[in-house]
Structures are given as C-alpha cells and as structure tokens.
CSV table of C-alpha atoms in Angstrom, one decimal:
chain,number,residue,atom,x,y,z
E,1117,MET,CA,-18.6,39.3,-2.3
E,1118,ALA,CA,-15.2,37.5,-2.3
E,1119,PRO,CA,-14.9,34.4,-4.6
E,1120,ARG,CA,-15.5,31.0,-2.3
E,1121,THR,CA,-12.4,29.1,-2.0
E,1122,HIS,CA,-12.3,25.5,-1.8
E,1123,LEU,CA,-8.5,24.4,-0.9
E,1124,THR,CA,-6.7,25.6,2.3
E,1125,ASP,CA,-3.4,26.0,2.2
E,1126,LEU,CA,-1.5,24.2,4.7
E,1127,GLY,CA,2.3,24.1,4.1
E,1128,SER,CA,4.5,24.9,1.3
E,1129,ILE,CA,7.9,22.9,0.1
E,1130,ALA,CA,9.1,25.0,-1.8
E,1131,ASN,CA,12.0,26.0,0.8
E,1132,VAL,CA,13.9,22.9,0.4
E,1133,ASP,CA,16.1,22.2,-2.0
E,1134,LEU,CA,14.7,19.3,-4.0
E,1135,THR,CA,16.8,19.6,-7.1
E,1136,GLU,CA,17.9,16.0,-6.5
E,1137,LEU,CA,14.5,14.8,-7.4
E,1138,GLY,CA,13.7,17.2,-10.5
E,1139,ALA,CA,12.6,20.4,-8.3
E,1140,GLY,CA,12.1,23.3,-10.5
E,1141,LYS,CA,11.3,21.6,-13.8
E,1142,GLU,CA,7.9,21.6,-15.3
E,1143,GLY,CA,5.6,18.7,-14.3
E,1144,TRP,CA,8.8,17.1,-11.8
E,1145,LEU,CA,6.2,15.3,-10.0
E,1146,ASP,CA,4.8,13.1,-13.4
E,1147,ASN,CA,8.0,11.8,-13.5
E,1148,PRO,CA,7.2,7.4,-13.3
E,1149,ASN,CA,10.1,7.0,-11.1
E,1150,LEU,CA,8.7,9.6,-8.7
E,1151,ARG,CA,6.6,8.2,-5.5
E,1152,CYS,CA,5.4,10.1,-2.6
E,1153,ALA,CA,3.6,9.3,0.7
E,1154,LEU,CA,1.9,11.6,2.6
E,1155,ASP,CA,1.3,11.6,6.5
E,1156,THR,CA,0.6,14.0,9.0
E,1157,ASN,CA,2.5,17.3,8.7
E,1158,SER,CA,4.8,14.2,6.9
E,1159,LEU,CA,5.7,14.2,3.0
E,1160,ALA,CA,7.6,11.2,2.0
E,1161,ILE,CA,9.5,11.7,-1.7
E,1162,ALA,CA,11.5,9.0,-3.6
E,1163,ASN,CA,13.0,8.5,-6.6
E,1164,ARG,CA,14.9,5.2,-7.1
E,1165,TYR,CA,17.7,5.2,-4.8
E,1166,TYR,CA,16.9,7.6,-2.0
E,1167,LEU,CA,14.6,9.3,-0.4
E,1168,LEU,CA,13.3,12.5,1.8
E,1169,VAL,CA,10.9,12.7,4.4
E,1170,LEU,CA,9.8,16.0,5.3
E,1171,GLU,CA,7.8,17.6,7.9
E,1172,TRP,CA,6.0,21.1,8.5
E,1173,SER,CA,4.1,22.6,11.2
E,1174,ASN,CA,0.7,24.3,11.2
E,1175,ALA,CA,1.9,27.3,12.7
E,1176,SER,CA,4.7,28.2,10.6
E,1177,GLY,CA,3.3,26.4,7.0
E,1178,THR,CA,7.1,26.4,5.8
E,1179,SER,CA,8.7,22.6,5.4
E,1180,SER,CA,11.9,20.9,6.9
E,1181,PHE,CA,14.4,18.7,6.0
E,1182,ARG,CA,13.9,15.6,8.3
E,1183,ILE,CA,16.4,12.9,6.8
E,1184,LYS,CA,17.8,11.4,3.9
E,1185,ILE,CA,17.7,7.0,3.3
E,1186,ARG,CA,19.9,5.9,1.0
E,1187,PRO,CA,18.9,2.1,1.2
E,1188,ASN,CA,21.6,-0.8,0.5
E,1189,LEU,CA,20.2,-2.4,-3.0
E,1190,SER,CA,21.6,-4.3,-5.2
E,1191,PRO,CA,24.0,-2.9,-7.7
E,1192,ILE,CA,24.6,-6.3,-9.9
E,1193,GLU,CA,20.8,-6.6,-9.7
E,1194,ALA,CA,20.2,-3.0,-10.7
E,1195,GLU,CA,17.7,-2.8,-8.0
E,1196,TYR,CA,15.5,0.1,-7.2
E,1197,ILE,CA,12.8,1.8,-5.2
E,1198,SER,CA,10.0,1.1,-6.6
E,1199,ALA,CA,7.4,1.6,-4.1
E,1200,LEU,CA,6.6,3.8,-1.0
E,1201,GLU,CA,4.3,4.2,1.8
E,1202,TRP,CA,4.1,5.1,5.4
E,1203,LEU,CA,3.0,2.5,8.1
E,1204,VAL,CA,1.7,4.6,11.3
E,1205,PHE,CA,1.0,2.6,14.4
E,1206,ASP,CA,-0.3,4.5,18.2
E,1207,ASP,CA,3.1,5.6,19.1
E,1208,ILE,CA,4.8,4.4,16.3
E,1209,ARG,CA,5.8,6.1,12.1
E,1210,VAL,CA,7.8,4.3,10.2
E,1211,ILE,CA,8.5,3.7,6.5
E,1212,ALA,CA,7.4,0.8,3.8
E,1213,ILE,CA,9.6,0.8,0.8
E,1214,GLY,CA,9.1,-2.1,-1.8
E,1215,THR,CA,12.0,-2.9,-4.0
E,1216,SER,CA,12.2,-4.0,-8.1
E,1217,CYS,CA,14.1,-7.0,-6.7
E,1218,GLY,CA,11.2,-8.0,-4.8
E,1219,TYR,CA,12.5,-6.5,-0.7
E,1220,LEU,CA,10.3,-4.8,1.5
E,1221,LEU,CA,12.4,-2.8,3.9
E,1222,ILE,CA,11.5,-0.6,6.6
E,1223,TYR,CA,13.2,2.3,8.1
E,1224,SER,CA,12.4,4.4,11.3
E,1225,LEU,CA,12.6,8.0,10.9
E,1226,GLY,CA,16.2,7.5,12.0
E,1227,GLY,CA,17.5,5.9,9.1
E,1228,ASP,CA,17.7,2.7,10.9
E,1229,LEU,CA,17.2,-0.5,8.7
E,1230,ILE,CA,14.2,-2.0,11.0
E,1231,HIS,CA,13.3,-5.1,8.8
E,1232,LYS,CA,14.2,-6.8,5.6
E,1233,GLN,CA,12.1,-9.5,3.7
E,1234,LEU,CA,11.7,-11.0,0.3
E,1235,VAL,CA,8.3,-11.1,-0.2
E,1236,TYR,CA,8.7,-12.6,-4.2
E,1237,PRO,CA,11.0,-11.7,-7.2
E,1238,GLY,CA,10.0,-9.3,-8.9
E,1239,ARG,CA,9.3,-5.8,-9.1
E,1240,ILE,CA,6.8,-4.7,-6.0
E,1241,LEU,CA,4.4,-2.4,-7.9
E,1242,GLY,CA,2.9,-1.3,-5.0
E,1243,LEU,CA,2.1,-1.3,-0.9
E,1244,ARG,CA,-1.7,-0.9,0.3
E,1245,VAL,CA,-2.3,-0.4,3.8
E,1246,ARG,CA,-5.9,-0.7,4.5
E,1247,GLY,CA,-8.3,-1.7,7.4
E,1248,THR,CA,-11.9,-1.6,8.3
E,1249,LYS,CA,-12.1,0.6,11.9
E,1250,ARG,CA,-13.1,-1.0,14.9
E,1251,ASP,CA,-16.5,0.2,15.9
E,1252,ILE,CA,-16.3,0.8,20.3
E,1253,THR,CA,-19.6,1.1,20.5
E,1254,GLU,CA,-19.9,-2.9,18.6
E,1255,ASP,CA,-18.3,-6.2,19.1
E,1256,THR,CA,-16.3,-6.2,16.0
E,1257,SER,CA,-12.9,-7.1,15.1
E,1258,SER,CA,-10.9,-4.6,12.9
E,1259,PHE,CA,-9.3,-6.0,9.6
E,1260,GLU,CA,-5.9,-4.2,9.3
E,1261,GLU,CA,-3.1,-5.7,6.5
E,1262,VAL,CA,-0.7,-4.0,4.4
E,1263,CYS,CA,-1.0,-6.0,0.2
E,1264,VAL,CA,2.2,-6.1,-1.5
E,1265,VAL,CA,1.5,-6.3,-5.1
E,1266,ILE,CA,3.7,-7.7,-7.7
E,1267,PRO,CA,3.1,-8.6,-11.3
E,1268,GLY,CA,0.7,-11.6,-11.5
E,1269,ILE,CA,1.9,-12.0,-7.5
E,1270,ILE,CA,-0.4,-10.8,-4.2
E,1271,ALA,CA,1.0,-11.1,-0.9
E,1272,ARG,CA,-0.7,-10.1,2.2
E,1273,PHE,CA,0.9,-8.6,5.4
E,1274,ASP,CA,-1.7,-9.1,8.4
E,1275,GLY,CA,-1.2,-5.7,10.8
E,1276,SER,CA,-0.7,-7.1,14.1
E,1277,ASP,CA,2.3,-9.4,13.1
E,1278,LEU,CA,3.9,-5.8,11.7
E,1279,GLN,CA,3.2,-3.8,15.0
E,1280,LYS,CA,4.9,-6.8,16.6
E,1281,VAL,CA,7.8,-6.6,14.7
E,1282,LEU,CA,8.0,-3.0,15.1
E,1283,GLN,CA,7.4,-2.9,18.5
E,1284,LYS,CA,10.2,-5.6,19.6
E,1285,TRP,CA,12.6,-3.8,17.6
E,1286,TYR,CA,11.9,0.0,19.5
E,1287,GLN,CA,12.3,-2.1,22.8
E,1288,GLU,CA,15.8,-3.9,21.9
E,1289,THR,CA,16.9,0.0,20.6
E,1290,GLN,CA,15.6,1.2,24.1
E,1291,ASN,CA,17.5,-1.8,25.9
E,1292,GLN,CA,21.0,-0.9,23.6
E,1293,PHE,CA,20.6,3.2,24.7
E,1294,TRP,CA,20.4,1.9,28.3
E,1295,ASN,CA,22.7,-1.1,28.5
E,1296,PRO,CA,25.3,0.7,25.7
E,1297,ASN,CA,28.1,-2.6,26.5
E,1298,LYS,CA,25.8,-5.2,25.2
E,1299,ASP,CA,27.2,-5.9,22.3
E,1300,PRO,CA,25.5,-5.3,18.9
E,1301,GLN,CA,26.7,-8.2,17.2
E,1302,GLU,CA,24.3,-10.8,19.1
E,1303,ASP,CA,21.3,-8.4,18.1
E,1304,SER,CA,22.1,-8.2,14.7
E,1305,GLU,CA,22.2,-12.2,14.4
E,1306,ASN,CA,18.2,-12.3,15.1
E,1307,SER,CA,17.3,-9.3,13.4
E,1308,HIS,CA,15.1,-8.7,10.5
E,1309,SER,CA,13.0,-12.4,11.5
E,1310,ARG,CA,10.8,-13.2,8.8
E,1311,ILE,CA,7.4,-12.2,9.1
E,1312,PRO,CA,4.4,-14.3,8.5
E,1313,TYR,CA,2.6,-13.4,5.1
E,1314,GLN,CA,0.2,-15.2,2.7
E,1315,LEU,CA,1.8,-15.3,-1.0
E,1316,TRP,CA,-1.2,-16.0,-4.0
E,1317,ASN,CA,-0.6,-16.2,-7.8
E,1318,VAL,CA,-2.9,-14.1,-9.6
E,1319,ASN,CA,-2.1,-14.8,-12.8
E,1320,GLY,CA,-4.9,-16.8,-14.0
E,1321,TYR,CA,-6.1,-14.0,-16.6
E,1322,GLY,CA,-2.7,-12.6,-17.6
E,1323,SER,CA,-0.2,-10.9,-15.7
E,1324,CYS,CA,-1.9,-7.5,-13.6
E,1325,VAL,CA,-0.1,-3.9,-13.5
E,1326,ASP,CA,-2.1,-2.9,-9.9
E,1327,ALA,CA,-4.3,-5.5,-7.1
E,1328,ALA,CA,-6.3,-5.1,-4.0
E,1329,ILE,CA,-8.0,-7.4,-1.0
E,1330,THR,CA,-11.2,-6.1,-0.7
E,1331,GLY,CA,-11.9,-8.2,2.2
E,1332,VAL,CA,-13.0,-11.4,3.6
E,1333,MET,CA,-15.6,-13.7,1.3
E,1334,PRO,CA,-17.8,-16.7,1.7
E,1335,PRO,CA,-16.1,-20.1,1.6
E,1336,PRO,CA,-17.4,-21.9,-1.8
E,1337,LEU,CA,-20.8,-23.9,-1.6
E,1338,LEU,CA,-18.8,-27.4,-1.2
E,1339,GLU,CA,-16.9,-26.0,2.1
E,1340,LEU,CA,-19.5,-24.1,4.4
E,1341,GLN,CA,-18.4,-26.1,6.8
E,1342,SER,CA,-14.4,-25.3,6.3
E,1343,SER,CA,-12.5,-22.8,9.3
E,1344,ASP,CA,-10.5,-21.6,6.7
E,1345,ARG,CA,-10.6,-17.6,5.7
E,1346,TYR,CA,-11.0,-16.7,2.5
E,1347,TYR,CA,-10.2,-13.0,0.9
E,1348,CYS,CA,-11.3,-11.6,-2.7
E,1349,ALA,CA,-9.2,-9.9,-4.8
E,1350,VAL,CA,-9.3,-7.6,-7.7
E,1351,THR,CA,-6.5,-7.1,-10.1
E,1352,ILE,CA,-6.4,-5.5,-13.4
E,1353,GLY,CA,-3.9,-5.7,-16.1
E,1354,VAL,CA,-3.8,-5.4,-20.1
E,1355,ASP,CA,-4.7,-8.9,-21.3
E,1356,ALA,CA,-8.1,-8.6,-18.8
E,1357,ALA,CA,-8.8,-5.2,-17.7
E,1358,ILE,CA,-11.0,-6.4,-14.5
E,1359,SER,CA,-10.1,-9.7,-12.7
E,1360,ALA,CA,-11.6,-10.8,-9.4
E,1361,PHE,CA,-10.1,-14.2,-7.7
E,1362,ARG,CA,-11.0,-16.2,-3.9
E,1363,LEU,CA,-8.0,-16.3,-2.2
E,1364,SER,CA,-7.5,-19.8,0.8
E,1365,GLU,CA,-5.9,-19.0,3.3
E,1366,ASP,CA,-4.0,-22.6,3.9
E,1367,ARG,CA,-1.4,-23.1,1.9
E,1368,SER,CA,-1.7,-26.9,2.0
E,1369,ARG,CA,-4.9,-26.5,0.4
E,1370,SER,CA,-2.5,-25.6,-2.8
E,1371,PHE,CA,-1.9,-28.7,-5.0
E,1372,VAL,CA,0.9,-26.4,-6.4
E,1373,GLY,CA,2.0,-25.2,-2.7
E,1374,ALA,CA,2.0,-29.0,-1.5
E,1375,ILE,CA,4.7,-30.0,-4.0
E,1376,LEU,CA,7.4,-26.9,-3.9
E,1377,SER,CA,6.8,-27.3,0.0
E,1378,LYS,CA,7.4,-31.3,0.3
E,1379,VAL,CA,8.9,-32.4,-3.0
E,1380,VAL,CA,11.9,-30.1,-3.5
E,1381,PRO,CA,12.8,-29.7,0.0
E,1382,ALA,CA,13.2,-33.6,0.0
E,1383,THR,CA,15.0,-33.6,-3.6
E,1384,PHE,CA,17.5,-31.4,-2.7
E,1385,SER,CA,18.3,-32.5,0.6
E,1386,THR,CA,18.9,-35.9,-0.8
E,1387,ILE,CA,21.2,-34.4,-3.6
E,1388,ALA,CA,22.9,-31.9,-1.0
E,1389,SER,CA,23.7,-35.5,1.2
E,1390,PHE,CA,24.9,-37.3,-1.6
E,1391,SER,CA,27.2,-34.4,-2.6
E,1392,LYS,CA,28.8,-34.7,0.6
E,1393,LEU,CA,29.0,-37.9,0.1
E,1394,VAL,CA,31.2,-38.0,-3.0
E,1395,TRP,CA,33.2,-34.7,-2.7
E,1396,ARG,CA,33.7,-34.1,1.1
E,1397,SER,CA,34.0,-30.3,0.2
E,1398,GLN,CA,35.6,-28.8,3.0
E,1399,GLN,CA,35.0,-25.1,1.9
E,1400,PRO,CA,32.8,-23.1,4.2
E,1401,ALA,CA,29.3,-23.1,3.6
E,1402,LYS,CA,27.7,-19.9,1.8
E,1403,LYS,CA,25.1,-18.0,3.7
E,1404,SER,CA,22.1,-19.6,1.4
E,1405,GLU,CA,20.1,-17.0,-0.7
E,1406,PRO,CA,16.2,-16.0,0.4
E,1407,LYS,CA,13.7,-18.3,-0.9
E,1408,PRO,CA,9.9,-16.9,-1.0
E,1409,GLN,CA,7.2,-19.6,0.7
E,1410,PRO,CA,4.9,-21.3,-1.9
E,1411,PHE,CA,1.6,-20.3,-3.3
E,1412,ALA,CA,-1.5,-20.7,-1.7
E,1413,ARG,CA,-4.8,-21.6,-3.6
E,1414,ALA,CA,-6.0,-18.4,-5.7
E,1415,LEU,CA,-9.4,-19.8,-7.5
E,1416,PRO,CA,-10.4,-17.3,-11.0
E,1417,LEU,CA,-13.9,-16.2,-10.1
E,1418,THR,CA,-14.9,-13.7,-12.8
E,1419,CYS,CA,-13.0,-11.3,-16.0
E,1420,LEU,CA,-13.7,-8.4,-17.9
E,1421,LYS,CA,-11.7,-8.5,-21.3
E,1422,ASP,CA,-12.1,-6.1,-23.9
E,1423,HIS,CA,-9.6,-5.6,-26.7
E,1424,PRO,CA,-7.7,-2.9,-26.5
E,1425,ARG,CA,-8.9,-1.4,-22.9
E,1426,LYS,CA,-6.2,-2.0,-20.6
E,1427,GLY,CA,-6.5,-1.5,-16.6
E,1428,GLU,CA,-4.4,1.2,-15.3
E,1429,LYS,CA,-5.2,2.5,-11.8
E,1430,LEU,CA,-6.7,1.2,-8.9
E,1431,THR,CA,-8.4,2.6,-5.7
E,1432,LEU,CA,-10.4,1.2,-3.1
E,1433,SER,CA,-12.8,2.5,-1.2
E,1434,PRO,CA,-12.3,2.2,3.0
E,1435,SER,CA,-14.9,-0.5,3.0
E,1436,GLY,CA,-13.7,-2.3,0.4
E,1437,THR,CA,-16.8,-2.8,-1.3
E,1438,LEU,CA,-16.3,-0.2,-3.9
E,1439,ALA,CA,-13.0,0.0,-6.5
E,1440,ALA,CA,-12.4,2.8,-9.0
E,1441,ILE,CA,-10.2,1.2,-12.1
E,1442,THR,CA,-9.3,3.9,-14.8
E,1443,ASP,CA,-8.2,1.9,-18.1
E,1444,SER,CA,-6.2,3.3,-21.3
E,1445,LEU,CA,-9.2,4.6,-23.3
E,1446,GLY,CA,-9.6,7.6,-20.8
E,1447,ARG,CA,-12.9,5.6,-18.6
E,1448,ILE,CA,-13.7,5.6,-14.8
E,1449,MET,CA,-15.1,2.2,-13.9
E,1450,LEU,CA,-17.1,1.7,-10.9
E,1451,LEU,CA,-16.9,-1.3,-9.6
E,1452,ASP,CA,-18.9,-3.3,-6.6
E,1453,THR,CA,-16.6,-5.7,-5.5
E,1454,ARG,CA,-19.4,-7.8,-4.4
E,1455,ALA,CA,-21.3,-8.4,-6.5
E,1456,LEU,CA,-18.3,-7.9,-9.0
E,1457,VAL,CA,-20.3,-6.1,-11.3
E,1458,VAL,CA,-19.4,-2.6,-12.6
E,1459,VAL,CA,-22.1,-0.2,-11.5
E,1460,ARG,CA,-20.8,3.6,-12.5
E,1461,LEU,CA,-18.8,4.4,-15.8
E,1462,TRP,CA,-17.2,7.7,-16.4
E,1463,LYS,CA,-15.8,9.0,-20.1
E,1464,GLY,CA,-13.4,10.8,-21.3
E,1465,TYR,CA,-10.8,10.8,-18.7
E,1466,ARG,CA,-7.1,10.1,-20.4
E,1467,ASP,CA,-4.4,10.2,-17.5
E,1468,ALA,CA,-7.0,10.4,-14.4
E,1469,SER,CA,-6.4,9.2,-10.9
E,1470,CYS,CA,-9.2,8.8,-8.6
E,1471,LEU,CA,-9.2,8.8,-4.3
E,1472,PHE,CA,-12.2,8.2,-2.3
E,1473,VAL,CA,-13.4,11.4,0.2
E,1474,GLU,CA,-16.1,12.3,2.5
E,1475,ARG,CA,-18.1,14.8,2.1
E,1476,LEU,CA,-20.2,16.6,5.3
E,1477,VAL,CA,-23.4,16.2,4.2
E,1478,ASN,CA,-25.2,16.8,7.8
E,1479,LYS,CA,-23.8,20.6,8.9
E,1480,GLU,CA,-26.3,21.3,12.1
E,1481,SER,CA,-24.2,19.2,14.5
E,1482,ARG,CA,-21.2,20.4,16.0
E,1483,GLU,CA,-19.3,16.9,16.7
E,1484,HIS,CA,-19.6,15.2,13.6
E,1485,VAL,CA,-19.9,10.9,13.4
E,1486,LYS,CA,-19.5,8.6,10.6
E,1487,ASN,CA,-23.4,9.0,9.6
E,1488,ASP,CA,-22.5,12.9,9.0
E,1489,TYR,CA,-20.7,12.2,6.0
E,1490,CYS,CA,-21.3,11.0,2.8
E,1491,LEU,CA,-19.0,8.6,0.5
E,1492,CYS,CA,-17.5,10.8,-2.8
E,1493,LEU,CA,-15.0,10.0,-5.3
E,1494,ALA,CA,-12.7,12.4,-6.4
E,1495,ILE,CA,-11.2,12.4,-10.2
E,1496,HIS,CA,-8.2,14.1,-11.1
E,1497,ALA,CA,-8.6,15.1,-14.6
E,1498,PRO,CA,-4.9,16.8,-15.4
E,1499,ARG,CA,-5.6,16.9,-19.4
E,1500,LYS,CA,-8.6,19.0,-18.2
E,1501,GLY,CA,-7.1,20.7,-15.2
E,1502,ILE,CA,-9.6,20.2,-12.5
E,1503,VAL,CA,-11.0,17.8,-9.9
E,1504,GLU,CA,-14.3,16.8,-9.8
E,1505,ILE,CA,-16.1,15.6,-6.8
E,1506,TRP,CA,-18.7,12.4,-7.4
E,1507,GLN,CA,-20.9,11.3,-5.2
E,1508,MET,CA,-21.6,7.5,-4.3
E,1509,ARG,CA,-22.6,5.6,-5.7
E,1510,THR,CA,-24.9,7.2,-8.5
E,1511,GLY,CA,-25.2,10.6,-7.1
E,1512,PRO,CA,-25.0,14.0,-9.1
E,1513,ARG,CA,-21.4,15.9,-9.3
E,1514,VAL,CA,-20.9,17.7,-6.2
E,1515,LEU,CA,-17.8,20.1,-6.8
E,1516,THR,CA,-15.5,21.1,-9.4
E,1517,VAL,CA,-12.2,22.3,-8.5
E,1518,PRO,CA,-9.4,24.1,-10.8
E,1519,CYS,CA,-5.8,22.1,-10.2
E,1520,PRO,CA,-2.6,24.0,-11.8
E,1521,LYS,CA,-1.1,22.1,-14.3
E,1522,GLY,CA,1.8,19.6,-12.7
E,1523,SER,CA,-0.2,18.7,-9.6
E,1524,LYS,CA,-0.8,15.9,-7.4
E,1525,ILE,CA,-3.7,14.6,-5.6
E,1526,LEU,CA,-2.7,12.3,-2.2
E,1527,GLN,CA,-4.3,11.0,0.7
E,1528,PRO,CA,-2.7,10.3,4.3
E,1529,THR,CA,-2.2,6.4,4.7
E,1530,TYR,CA,-4.2,4.5,6.6
E,1531,ARG,CA,-3.6,4.5,10.5
E,1532,PHE,CA,-3.3,0.6,12.6
E,1533,GLY,CA,-5.3,0.6,15.5
E,1534,SER,CA,-7.6,3.6,15.4
E,1535,THR,CA,-11.5,3.6,16.1
E,1536,VAL,CA,-14.8,4.9,15.0
E,1537,SER,CA,-15.5,7.3,18.4
E,1538,GLU,CA,-18.8,8.4,19.0
E,1539,THR,CA,-17.9,11.9,19.4
E,1540,SER,CA,-15.6,13.1,16.9
E,1541,TYR,CA,-14.9,11.3,12.9
E,1542,LYS,CA,-12.1,12.0,11.2
E,1543,PRO,CA,-13.0,12.0,7.5
E,1544,LEU,CA,-11.4,10.7,4.4
E,1545,GLU,CA,-9.9,14.1,3.4
E,1546,VAL,CA,-7.8,14.8,-0.4
E,1547,PHE,CA,-4.7,16.8,-0.6
E,1548,PHE,CA,-3.2,18.8,-3.4
E,1549,LEU,CA,0.8,19.4,-4.2
E,1550,ASN,CA,1.4,21.7,-6.4
E,1551,GLY,CA,5.0,20.8,-8.1
E,1552,ASP,CA,5.8,24.5,-9.8
E,1553,SER,CA,4.9,26.2,-6.9
E,1554,GLY,CA,5.3,23.7,-3.8
E,1555,GLN,CA,2.7,24.0,-2.2
E,1556,LEU,CA,0.2,21.9,0.2
E,1557,SER,CA,-3.5,22.4,0.4
E,1558,ARG,CA,-6.5,20.7,1.6
E,1559,LEU,CA,-9.4,19.7,0.1
E,1560,ASN,CA,-12.4,21.5,2.1
C-alpha cells in the first residue's frame, strides 16, 4: 500500500529567477526583511525596496513573472517596505504595502499607484485583512476591515471605504482610456484622496509588536444607551505579553483628541496670521506635510505581565473569538477574545507560527456546507520540522505533517464581499512554500 500523503502540489516558483530576493541560499524565506502574501494562483514577495508578483496555472503548475513594483520611497528617511498584503474584492485585486514611515500604498497589478496615505508616523508592523462572511440565509451585516498595526498604535479602515476608492480609480482609468485627450494632470490633482479611518493609541501597557481588532463589543455599563460602536483590540508586546482594550469609535469623546483637534489648529492659525503681519513673506507657499488625525479613546481592559515572557506573533480565528499567541518562551497561548482568558497552552514550540484551518468532519454529503467542518489550529514548529493540526478548542492533535527546513506556511487573504452559501463552502486552507525546492503545496 502506498504511503498516504497529506499534501497536494500546486505549482513551483523554482523556474523564476529570485536571486535578488535571496533565493538559492539556505533558509532565504526566513529573512526577517522578506514579506510574502498569498492569493489564489498568485504570490507576492517583497524585500525592503521592491516586490515581485508571481502567477501560476493549475494546469502547468509552473509559475511566471507578472510584474515588479518599486515604490517611490523616501531616501532621506531611509524608508522601506515593512508590510505586505493582498486586497481582493469581487472584480478587483490590488496589493497593499505598509512602509517604515507609516504610509499605506495601494498598487494595481499593472504597477500603478492607486492610493497613498499617511496612517501615523512610525513603522507599519502588519496589515491585517479580516471580515465575517455574511450569511445569505439571514439578514446579518458583514464586518470587513483592514487593520494597520504600528508600535503602540492601531488603525482601522472599513472595507467599504477602500472599495469605493478602488472602484473610483478603475472607473477613472477606463474613462482615460476612452478619452485620451483629457489632461491627466487634472485627475492627478484630485488623486490620493484621504480614506477615512479610526486611530487609537494602545500604548497603555507598553509598546506592542502585534495587534488585532477582534470584533464589536458591548459598550461600558454607564453608556448602554450610547449609539457609538465599540471594538475589542488585543495586543501583544514586550512589557505585557497580552493586553486588551475597548476602542471607541467616537473621536470627540477622547480628551486628548479634543485638545489636538480644537486647541492645536487654533494656535497654529493664530501664529500663522501673526507671522504674515510681521514678515509679509512673499515666498510661494509650500505644500503642507500630511498630518495624522487625533486619537480616539482606547480604554484598557486587562493585561498579562509575566516577565520575561514576551509576545511575538498573533493569529486571529475567522470569527475573531479565538487568538493564538506565541511568546519568547516557546509557548503558544489560545486566548478567548470575548472572555479574555487563556483557554489552552502548548509548550516547547520556539520560533513557531500558527494559522487557523478548517478540517472536514462530515464526509458523507457531496456538497459540503460550513457545518461540515471544524476549526483547527496549524502549528508550524521549524525546529522540529513538522506542522501539527490541533482541533479547537480542547480537541486532540489530529495530524502531524513533516515540513522541510526552510519552509513557510501561508494562507490566502480574506476576500471582501464573500458570502456563506448553502450549497458550497470554501474552507480555510493552509499552504506550504518550500524555500529550497520552490514547491507550493496545499494541506489536504
């Protein structure tokens, strides 16, 4: 009997020259300056100064070079690419880049810069795309967002606001194609319009190295009649391994925000008017530097301080009710984000990374629905050379798969606007990228 295999080969990136990114060297995927983002039949790989997009077909299995994008980064600030993620809507696929100076850049697959916006001065640690899929059988609203993580700062962009900007850009691009006589300078003046977002300071328990907004939470007891929306945020860091905050959507309720939004502009306006009266400067006005918006209110809820334990990586389940957190002591904590308690602990997993995956349990039906799957946690232990699959929340280990040294586990980004269908359901899957052989495989 042939040995059972748990991996399905999908394609290979070995035929593409990636020596500029370090390919060919042992463990090149472990380079901390390397960023990878996976989408259906597409892989984006970036170093500090540019990114490559690779594509492959299921028929041939070989990858091909799509495009090379080199963002216009500031040499004075030594700016570099610090985060990378796909943004996928129904008919729009773009790439989002976070920089070390706090800028969010969105590029088309043609290499055109669609949007550029300052989130907050500081290195963007990660871009987290998440949403709860809307059930077509129920009248429930979807929750879709892009979360930007900066040390001590967390920002939230609503998915609908991003989609409006992308649709507007594609519409203007088509109009420019059919009307080539139109002056492009006229459009460039109105380009890169500001996308509304919320910004919070979550530095109450020390600077964070990763964070996530887990979902909407009830308001405080004294504000039950409030119409404001509140979010729950979980952060991990050096001073506090785990911290939790209640985020208010209303910026006017923040005392610091009120000072920044009212007192500071009035002060600068007075100083500017006085300067014009004294010096009567005839120099042309310079373009003002973009400024971040004031913080909204972030109320600390709880924290876990256990020196010398330090939080390292945070992975959120699709519903946002569970979070897997790795720390510097080689442990993995499973956090219930609603009760804010640790419900499970694994030990002996140094340098591990985690991804949530869904395992088929009801194999009798031909067309599987969501209830036919159970949630599991995939733990990649590179020092052991294996990937373990554990059933949530307190279930056993259901599978152990050998993972070659120098490999990386990836997961396609969330697709905006997707719905849960009664007839077909696409479960969460985990993919293996072998840095030495260039083989991309899917976990069965």
